[in-house]
Amino acid sequence: MKQSIDAAWDDHPSGPDDQEDTPPVWWILNLVDDIEGIDDIRVQVVLEVPGASERIAAHLAPATARRLRAALTTALRTVGEDDA
């Protein structure tokens, strides 16, 4: 099973000079249960640089996904954004 949740480009500067060292990234969030050696559902976070030959995929157990959610909430509160 693989269920897509969301995907989008990061909020990168649009100028080519700003992208030399850090190119734009496409992120994808899925739910997956077909990872070899893992018997339960994972939250999969995939980062892909267009034109690159590989992707980076993290397979998060529910507790780790909650930790990531808490970290994002803290970051948003730190910059004055509502976390709702």
Coordinates of C-alpha atoms in Angstrom, one line a residue:
M1 CA 0.0 0.0 0.0
K2 CA 1.2 3.5 -0.8
Q3 CA -1.1 6.5 -0.2
S4 CA 0.0 9.9 -1.3
I5 CA -0.8 12.6 1.2
D6 CA 0.8 15.8 -0.3
A7 CA 3.6 17.1 -2.4
A8 CA 5.0 20.5 -3.4
W9 CA 8.1 22.5 -4.2
D10 CA 10.0 24.1 -1.3
D11 CA 9.9 27.9 -1.0
H12 CA 13.2 28.5 -2.7
P13 CA 14.4 31.9 -4.1
S14 CA 13.5 32.1 -7.8
G15 CA 16.8 33.6 -9.1
P16 CA 19.3 31.2 -10.7
D17 CA 22.2 32.7 -8.7
D18 CA 20.3 31.8 -5.5
Q19 CA 20.0 28.2 -6.6
E20 CA 23.6 27.4 -7.4
D21 CA 24.6 25.9 -4.0
T22 CA 21.1 24.9 -2.9
P23 CA 18.8 23.9 -5.7
P24 CA 15.0 23.8 -5.4
V25 CA 13.6 20.6 -3.8
W26 CA 10.4 18.7 -4.4
W27 CA 9.0 17.1 -1.3
I28 CA 6.5 14.2 -1.1
L29 CA 4.6 12.8 1.8
N30 CA 3.2 9.3 1.6
L31 CA 1.9 6.5 3.8
V32 CA 3.6 3.2 3.0
D33 CA 3.4 -0.4 4.4
D34 CA 5.6 -2.2 1.9
I35 CA 9.1 -1.5 3.3
E36 CA 11.2 -4.6 3.4
G37 CA 11.8 -5.6 7.0
I38 CA 9.2 -3.4 8.5
D39 CA 5.8 -4.8 9.3
D40 CA 3.7 -1.7 10.0
I41 CA 2.7 1.6 8.3
R42 CA 5.3 4.4 8.0
V43 CA 5.1 8.0 7.1
Q44 CA 7.4 8.4 4.2
V45 CA 9.0 11.8 3.5
V46 CA 10.8 12.0 0.2
L47 CA 13.1 14.8 -1.0
E48 CA 14.0 15.0 -4.7
V49 CA 16.2 17.5 -6.5
P50 CA 15.1 17.7 -10.1
G51 CA 17.7 16.3 -12.5
A52 CA 19.4 14.4 -9.7
S53 CA 19.8 10.6 -10.0
E54 CA 18.5 9.8 -6.6
R55 CA 15.9 10.6 -4.0
I56 CA 16.2 10.8 -0.2
A57 CA 13.4 8.9 1.6
A58 CA 12.8 8.9 5.4
H59 CA 10.5 6.2 6.7
L60 CA 9.1 7.5 10.0
A61 CA 7.4 5.4 12.7
P62 CA 4.4 7.2 14.2
A63 CA 6.4 8.3 17.3
T64 CA 9.1 9.8 15.0
A65 CA 6.4 11.5 12.8
R66 CA 4.9 13.1 15.9
R67 CA 8.4 14.3 16.9
L68 CA 8.8 15.9 13.5
R69 CA 5.4 17.5 13.8
A70 CA 6.3 18.9 17.2
A71 CA 9.6 20.3 15.9
L72 CA 7.7 22.0 13.0
T73 CA 5.1 23.4 15.4
T74 CA 8.0 24.8 17.6
A75 CA 9.7 26.4 14.5
L76 CA 6.4 28.0 13.4
R77 CA 5.7 29.4 16.8
T78 CA 9.3 30.7 17.1
V79 CA 8.8 32.8 13.9
G80 CA 5.3 34.0 15.1
E81 CA 3.2 31.8 12.9
D82 CA 0.0 30.2 14.2
D83 CA 0.3 26.4 14.3
A84 CA -3.4 25.7 13.5

